[in-house]
Coordinates of C-alpha atoms and ligand atoms in Angstrom, one line a residue:
M1 CA -0.7 16.9 36.8
N2 CA -4.3 15.4 36.6
D3 CA -4.4 13.7 33.1
E4 CA -7.5 11.9 33.6
P5 CA -9.3 13.9 31.0
R6 CA -6.8 13.0 28.5
R7 CA -7.1 9.1 29.3
A8 CA -10.6 9.3 29.0
W9 CA -10.4 10.9 25.5
V10 CA -7.9 8.4 24.4
A11 CA -10.2 5.6 25.6
Q12 CA -13.1 7.2 23.7
A13 CA -11.0 7.8 20.8
L14 CA -9.7 4.1 20.5
Q15 CA -13.4 2.9 20.6
R16 CA -14.5 5.0 18.3
I17 CA -11.7 3.6 15.9
E18 CA -12.8 0.0 16.9
A19 CA -16.3 1.0 16.0
D20 CA -15.6 2.0 12.7
A21 CA -13.8 -1.2 12.1
R22 CA -16.8 -3.2 13.4
R23 CA -19.1 -1.2 10.8
S24 CA -16.8 -2.4 7.9
A25 CA -17.1 -5.5 6.1
D26 CA -13.6 -7.3 5.1
T27 CA -12.4 -6.5 2.1
H28 CA -13.3 -9.1 -1.1
L29 CA -11.0 -11.6 -2.6
I30 CA -11.9 -11.8 -6.2
P31 CA -10.8 -14.7 -7.9
L32 CA -9.9 -14.4 -11.9
A33 CA -9.1 -17.1 -14.5
L34 CA -6.3 -16.3 -16.7
P35 CA -7.0 -17.9 -20.4
E36 CA -2.9 -17.1 -20.9
A37 CA -1.9 -19.5 -17.8
P38 CA -4.0 -22.5 -18.1
G39 CA -3.7 -24.2 -14.1
V40 CA -3.2 -20.6 -12.3
T41 CA -5.9 -18.9 -10.5
L42 CA -5.3 -15.3 -9.8
Y43 CA -7.2 -13.8 -6.7
L44 CA -7.5 -10.2 -6.4
K45 CA -7.9 -8.7 -2.9
D46 CA -9.9 -5.5 -3.4
E47 CA -8.7 -3.0 -1.0
S48 CA -10.5 -0.1 -2.9
T49 CA -13.5 -1.0 -0.9
H50 CA -12.3 0.3 2.4
P51 CA -14.2 3.2 3.5
S52 CA -11.3 5.7 2.7
G53 CA -10.8 3.9 -0.6
S54 CA -7.4 2.1 -0.6
L55 CA -5.3 -0.1 1.2
K56 CA -3.9 2.8 3.3
H57 CA -7.3 2.5 5.6
R58 CA -5.5 -0.3 7.3
L59 CA -2.3 1.3 7.6
A60 CA -3.8 5.0 8.7
R61 CA -5.8 2.6 11.8
S62 CA -2.5 1.4 12.7
L63 CA -0.9 4.4 12.8
F64 CA -3.7 6.1 14.7
L65 CA -3.7 3.4 17.2
Y66 CA 0.2 3.1 17.5
G67 CA 0.0 7.1 18.2
L68 CA -2.8 6.9 21.0
C69 CA -1.3 3.8 22.6
N70 CA 2.2 5.5 22.6
G71 CA 0.6 8.6 24.3
L72 CA 1.6 10.6 21.0
I73 CA -2.0 11.7 20.2
G74 CA -4.5 13.3 22.6
P75 CA -7.6 15.6 22.7
G76 CA -7.0 18.8 19.8
T77 CA -3.7 17.1 18.6
T78 CA -2.8 18.3 15.1
I79 CA -2.1 15.1 13.1
V80 CA 0.6 15.9 10.1
E81 CA 1.7 13.5 7.4
A82 CA 3.8 13.2 4.4
S83 CA 2.0 12.1 1.6
S84 CA 0.5 13.0 -1.6
G85 CA -2.2 10.4 -1.9
S86 CA -3.7 7.4 -0.5
T87 CA -2.3 7.7 3.1
A88 CA -3.1 11.2 3.6
I89 CA -6.9 10.5 2.3
S90 CA -7.2 7.6 4.8
E91 CA -5.4 9.6 7.7
A92 CA -7.9 12.7 7.4
Y93 CA -10.5 9.8 7.3
F94 CA -9.6 8.8 10.8
A95 CA -8.4 12.3 12.0
R96 CA -12.4 13.5 11.4
L97 CA -13.8 10.3 13.2
L98 CA -11.5 11.4 16.2
G99 CA -12.5 15.1 15.7
L100 CA -8.7 16.2 15.1
P101 CA -7.0 18.6 12.9
F102 CA -5.2 17.1 10.0
V103 CA -2.4 18.3 7.7
A104 CA -1.0 16.9 4.4
V105 CA 2.4 17.9 3.3
V106 CA 2.2 17.2 0.0
P107 CA 4.9 17.6 -3.2
Q108 CA 4.1 20.6 -5.4
G109 CA 2.4 19.4 -8.5
T110 CA 0.1 16.6 -6.7
A111 CA -2.8 15.8 -9.1
P112 CA -5.7 18.0 -7.9
R113 CA -8.3 15.1 -7.6
K114 CA -5.9 13.9 -4.8
L115 CA -6.2 17.3 -2.9
E116 CA -9.9 17.5 -3.6
E117 CA -10.1 13.8 -1.5
I118 CA -7.8 15.1 1.5
A119 CA -10.1 18.3 1.6
F120 CA -13.3 16.1 1.3
Q121 CA -12.1 14.2 4.5
G122 CA -11.2 17.7 6.2
G123 CA -8.4 17.5 5.7
E124 CA -5.8 20.7 4.8
C125 CA -3.1 20.3 2.3
V126 CA 0.4 22.3 2.1
E127 CA 2.5 22.0 -0.9
V128 CA 6.0 22.1 -0.9
P129 CA 9.0 21.1 -3.2
A130 CA 8.8 17.2 -3.3
P131 CA 12.5 16.4 -1.6
Q132 CA 11.2 18.7 1.2
V133 CA 8.1 17.0 2.0
Y134 CA 9.6 15.0 5.2
A135 CA 11.5 17.8 6.7
E136 CA 8.5 20.3 6.3
A137 CA 6.1 17.9 8.0
E138 CA 8.3 17.1 10.6
A139 CA 8.9 21.0 11.3
L140 CA 5.2 21.9 10.8
A141 CA 4.4 19.5 14.0
A142 CA 6.7 20.8 16.1
T143 CA 5.5 24.5 15.2
R144 CA 1.7 23.4 15.9
G145 CA 2.5 20.9 19.1
G146 CA 1.2 18.3 16.6
H147 CA 2.1 14.6 15.8
Y148 CA 4.1 13.6 12.7
M149 CA 2.7 10.3 11.5
D150 CA 5.7 9.6 9.4
Q151 CA 4.2 6.5 7.4
F152 CA 7.6 5.8 5.8
T153 CA 9.3 5.0 9.4
H154 CA 6.4 3.4 11.4
A155 CA 4.5 1.3 8.7
E156 CA 6.5 -1.8 9.7
R157 CA 6.2 -1.1 13.1
A158 CA 2.6 0.0 13.6
T159 CA 1.3 -2.7 11.6
D160 CA 0.3 -6.2 13.6
W161 CA 2.0 -8.5 11.3
R162 CA 0.9 -11.7 13.6
G163 CA -2.8 -11.1 13.3
N164 CA -5.5 -8.8 14.3
N165 CA -7.2 -9.4 11.0
N166 CA -3.9 -7.9 8.9
I167 CA -4.1 -7.9 5.1
A168 CA -2.3 -11.4 5.3
E169 CA -4.4 -13.1 7.9
S170 CA -7.4 -12.2 5.8
L171 CA -6.3 -13.2 2.6
F172 CA -5.0 -16.5 4.0
N173 CA -8.5 -17.2 5.7
Q174 CA -10.6 -16.1 2.9
L175 CA -8.5 -18.7 0.6
Q176 CA -9.3 -22.0 3.3
L177 CA -11.9 -23.4 1.0
E178 CA -10.1 -22.7 -2.6
P179 CA -8.7 -25.4 -4.7
Q180 CA -5.2 -24.0 -3.5
P181 CA -5.5 -22.6 -0.1
L182 CA -1.8 -21.5 -0.2
P183 CA -1.0 -19.8 -2.7
R184 CA 2.5 -20.0 -4.7
W185 CA 3.0 -16.5 -4.9
I186 CA 1.6 -13.1 -3.2
V187 CA 2.4 -10.2 -5.3
V188 CA 2.9 -6.5 -4.0
G189 CA 4.4 -3.2 -5.0
A190 CA 6.2 -1.0 -2.1
G191 CA 5.7 2.6 -1.3
T192 CA 6.4 2.8 2.4
G193 CA 7.0 -1.2 2.5
G194 CA 4.9 -2.0 5.2
T195 CA 2.5 -3.8 3.1
S196 CA 5.1 -6.2 1.9
A197 CA 6.5 -6.3 5.4
T198 CA 3.3 -7.5 6.9
I199 CA 2.9 -10.2 4.3
G200 CA 6.5 -11.4 4.6
R201 CA 6.6 -11.7 8.1
Y202 CA 2.8 -13.4 8.1
I203 CA 4.0 -15.8 5.5
R204 CA 6.8 -17.2 7.6
Y205 CA 4.9 -16.8 11.2
R206 CA 1.9 -18.8 9.6
R207 CA 4.3 -21.8 9.2
A208 CA 2.1 -23.8 7.1
A209 CA 2.5 -21.2 4.2
L210 CA 6.1 -21.0 4.7
A211 CA 6.9 -24.1 2.7
T212 CA 4.8 -23.0 -0.1
T213 CA 4.0 -19.2 -0.3
R214 CA 6.5 -16.7 -1.8
L215 CA 6.4 -13.1 -1.7
A216 CA 7.3 -11.5 -5.2
V217 CA 7.6 -7.4 -4.9
V218 CA 7.0 -5.4 -8.2
D219 CA 8.5 -2.1 -8.7
P220 CA 8.1 0.9 -11.2
E221 CA 10.6 3.0 -13.2
R222 CA 12.3 5.7 -11.1
S223 CA 12.3 3.6 -8.2
V224 CA 15.4 2.4 -6.0
F225 CA 14.0 -0.9 -4.2
F226 CA 14.5 -3.1 -7.2
D227 CA 18.5 -2.3 -7.6
A228 CA 18.7 -2.1 -3.5
F229 CA 17.0 -5.3 -3.2
V230 CA 19.4 -6.8 -5.9
Q231 CA 22.7 -5.1 -4.5
R232 CA 21.7 -5.8 -0.7
R233 CA 22.0 -1.8 -0.2
R234 CA 20.2 1.0 1.6
D235 CA 22.1 3.7 0.4
L236 CA 20.9 4.4 -2.9
A237 CA 18.8 7.6 -4.0
G238 CA 17.2 8.5 -7.0
S239 CA 16.2 11.9 -8.2
E240 CA 13.2 11.7 -10.5
R241 CA 9.8 11.7 -9.1
G242 CA 8.1 8.1 -10.1
R243 CA 4.7 7.9 -12.6
I244 CA 3.2 5.2 -11.0
E245 CA 1.3 6.7 -7.9
G246 CA 1.9 5.2 -4.3
I247 CA 4.7 2.8 -5.1
G248 CA 8.3 3.2 -5.7
R249 CA 10.6 5.4 -4.1
P250 CA 13.6 7.8 -4.4
R251 CA 15.2 6.3 -1.2
V252 CA 15.3 3.1 0.7
E253 CA 12.2 3.8 3.1
P254 CA 12.8 2.7 6.9
S255 CA 9.9 0.1 6.2
F256 CA 11.1 -1.6 3.4
V257 CA 12.1 -5.2 5.0
P258 CA 14.1 -7.2 2.1
T259 CA 15.0 -10.0 4.0
V260 CA 11.2 -11.2 4.0
I261 CA 11.1 -10.4 0.2
D262 CA 11.7 -13.9 -2.2
R263 CA 11.9 -12.1 -5.4
M264 CA 11.3 -8.5 -7.3
L265 CA 10.3 -7.7 -10.6
R266 CA 11.0 -4.5 -12.2
V267 CA 8.0 -3.6 -14.2
P268 CA 8.2 -0.7 -17.1
D269 CA 5.8 2.2 -16.2
A270 CA 4.4 1.5 -19.8
M271 CA 3.4 -2.0 -18.9
S272 CA 2.0 -0.8 -15.5
F273 CA -0.5 1.7 -17.3
A274 CA -1.5 -0.7 -19.9
A275 CA -1.8 -3.9 -17.1
A276 CA -4.4 -1.6 -15.4
L277 CA -6.3 -0.9 -18.4
D278 CA -6.6 -4.4 -19.3
L279 CA -7.5 -5.7 -15.9
S280 CA -10.1 -2.9 -15.9
A281 CA -11.8 -4.5 -18.9
R282 CA -11.5 -7.9 -17.6
L283 CA -13.0 -6.4 -14.3
G284 CA -15.6 -4.2 -15.8
R285 CA -14.3 -1.9 -13.7
R286 CA -11.5 0.4 -13.2
V287 CA -8.5 0.0 -11.1
G288 CA -5.5 2.5 -10.6
P289 CA -2.0 2.5 -12.1
S290 CA -0.2 0.5 -9.0
T291 CA -2.6 -2.2 -9.4
G292 CA -1.7 -2.5 -12.8
T293 CA 2.0 -2.8 -11.7
N294 CA 0.6 -5.5 -9.7
F295 CA -1.3 -7.2 -12.4
A296 CA 1.8 -7.3 -14.7
G297 CA 4.1 -9.0 -12.3
A298 CA 1.3 -11.5 -11.3
L299 CA 1.0 -12.6 -14.9
H300 CA 4.9 -12.7 -15.3
L301 CA 4.9 -15.4 -12.7
A302 CA 1.7 -17.1 -13.7
R303 CA 3.1 -17.5 -17.3
E304 CA 6.2 -19.1 -15.8
M305 CA 4.2 -21.4 -13.7
A306 CA 1.8 -22.1 -16.5
A307 CA 5.2 -22.6 -19.0
R308 CA 6.4 -25.4 -16.3
G309 CA 3.0 -27.0 -15.7
E310 CA 2.8 -26.0 -12.4
P311 CA -1.0 -25.5 -11.4
G312 CA -1.4 -23.3 -8.3
S313 CA -2.7 -19.5 -7.0
I314 CA -1.4 -16.3 -6.8
V315 CA -2.8 -13.4 -5.1
T316 CA -2.3 -9.6 -5.7
L317 CA -4.1 -6.5 -4.7
I318 CA -6.4 -4.2 -6.2
C319 CA -4.9 -1.2 -4.2
D320 CA -7.3 1.7 -5.1
A321 CA -10.2 2.5 -7.4
G322 CA -9.5 3.7 -10.9
E323 CA -12.1 6.6 -10.0
R324 CA -9.0 8.5 -9.0
Y325 CA -7.0 8.4 -12.0
H326 CA -10.2 9.8 -14.0
D327 CA -7.9 13.0 -14.9
T328 CA -4.7 10.9 -15.7
L329 CA -4.7 7.1 -16.9
F330 CA -8.6 7.4 -18.0
A331 CA -8.4 10.6 -19.8
P332 CA -8.4 10.2 -23.4
G333 CA -4.8 11.0 -24.9
W334 CA -3.1 11.3 -21.5
L335 CA -1.0 7.7 -22.0
A336 CA -0.2 8.6 -25.6
A337 CA 1.2 12.0 -24.3
Q338 CA 3.5 10.4 -21.7
G339 CA 6.0 9.2 -24.3
L340 CA 6.8 6.2 -22.5
D341 CA 9.1 3.3 -23.8
L342 CA 6.7 0.7 -24.9
D343 CA 9.4 -1.9 -25.7
S344 CA 11.3 -2.9 -22.4
G345 CA 10.3 -5.8 -20.7
I346 CA 10.3 -6.8 -17.0
E347 CA 13.5 -6.9 -14.8
D348 CA 13.5 -10.1 -12.8
S349 CA 15.8 -10.7 -9.7
A350 CA 15.6 -14.3 -10.0
G351 CA 17.7 -13.5 -13.6
Ligands
LIG1 C1 -2.4 3.3 -4.4 C2 -0.9 2.6 -3.8 N1 -0.6 1.4 -4.0 C3 0.3 0.8 -3.1 C4 0.9 1.3 -2.4 C5 2.0 0.8 -1.3 O1 1.9 0.1 -0.2 P1 3.2 0.4 1.1 O2 3.2 1.7 1.5 O3 2.4 -0.4 2.0 O4 4.2 -0.4 0.6 C6 0.4 2.5 -1.8 C7 1.3 3.3 -1.0 O5 1.2 4.5 -0.5 C8 -0.4 3.5 -2.9 O6 -1.1 4.3 -2.2

């Protein structure tokens, strides 16, 4: 069979993705002084400025390159993903760039604003009961002769953790002329686990960082990652749907790599929401709830460093913009109506 036309299409698709990357500037690193932790500087890696609005722009690009270079995506391939949020929006962006149909299999009850954003990028949404999203996405890809991107399995292997301007290489390069170019902590959450896996591996790969920099992963309520890390188990399962969109999972996802994580912090949801509002006020613009979880974890570690009289820098992520949560976190009365426990504190794997 003559596969020349297909190969030519793949070559053009790869060029389009690279051209898109060249048109995009790298995301900013914003320093923030912390009055509550003198001597510690927090840096915020602002992933909300990507063309598709979140840290998932990087993952979506990697998953498309992975699919194209493994011969899994070709002309007319329907792209399917199990995601209700950031990943689906970013994958729909790249599918449109390549002129491919995109279907997001989303859990019933997904925020209308997220469905609108997927549709805005040209994607179709299929709503199913939450526990069935993985199986339904796989089945739908099979019936349509498409490709199931499966972010939860492929995030850790599709992302180039050695370089290629991954999120870790980018932030270390941006810190080089800062007073403390090697951060003491990098703090991120986990949904697929791909971001934390990439950062944890890169810290080791960039030998200079290995001595100084540690990776802390924050986890919200209703997620199994913290317990899986502490108990060194992968068979844990939860039932309740998380409140902090994008992070926390009811199962230990294949892309969650605990061996590159140095410490985990379980952050109560009330604290995540409050921290997102606090950081939004400090920055003068709105950030999303999972950024609040990051900020709460970073403050916990900054206070610990300040209490020890240990100067240094900490890096965390702005994962997406607050605009996506106008109907929830930033809607008057929404937070109060959640009936959250406002008293519980952070659980720390370091005891
Ligand atoms: C808003 C938001 N923050 C954080 C994350 C976590 O990223 P990762 O999947 O790389 O662990 C996600 C993942 O979907 C997300 O959507």
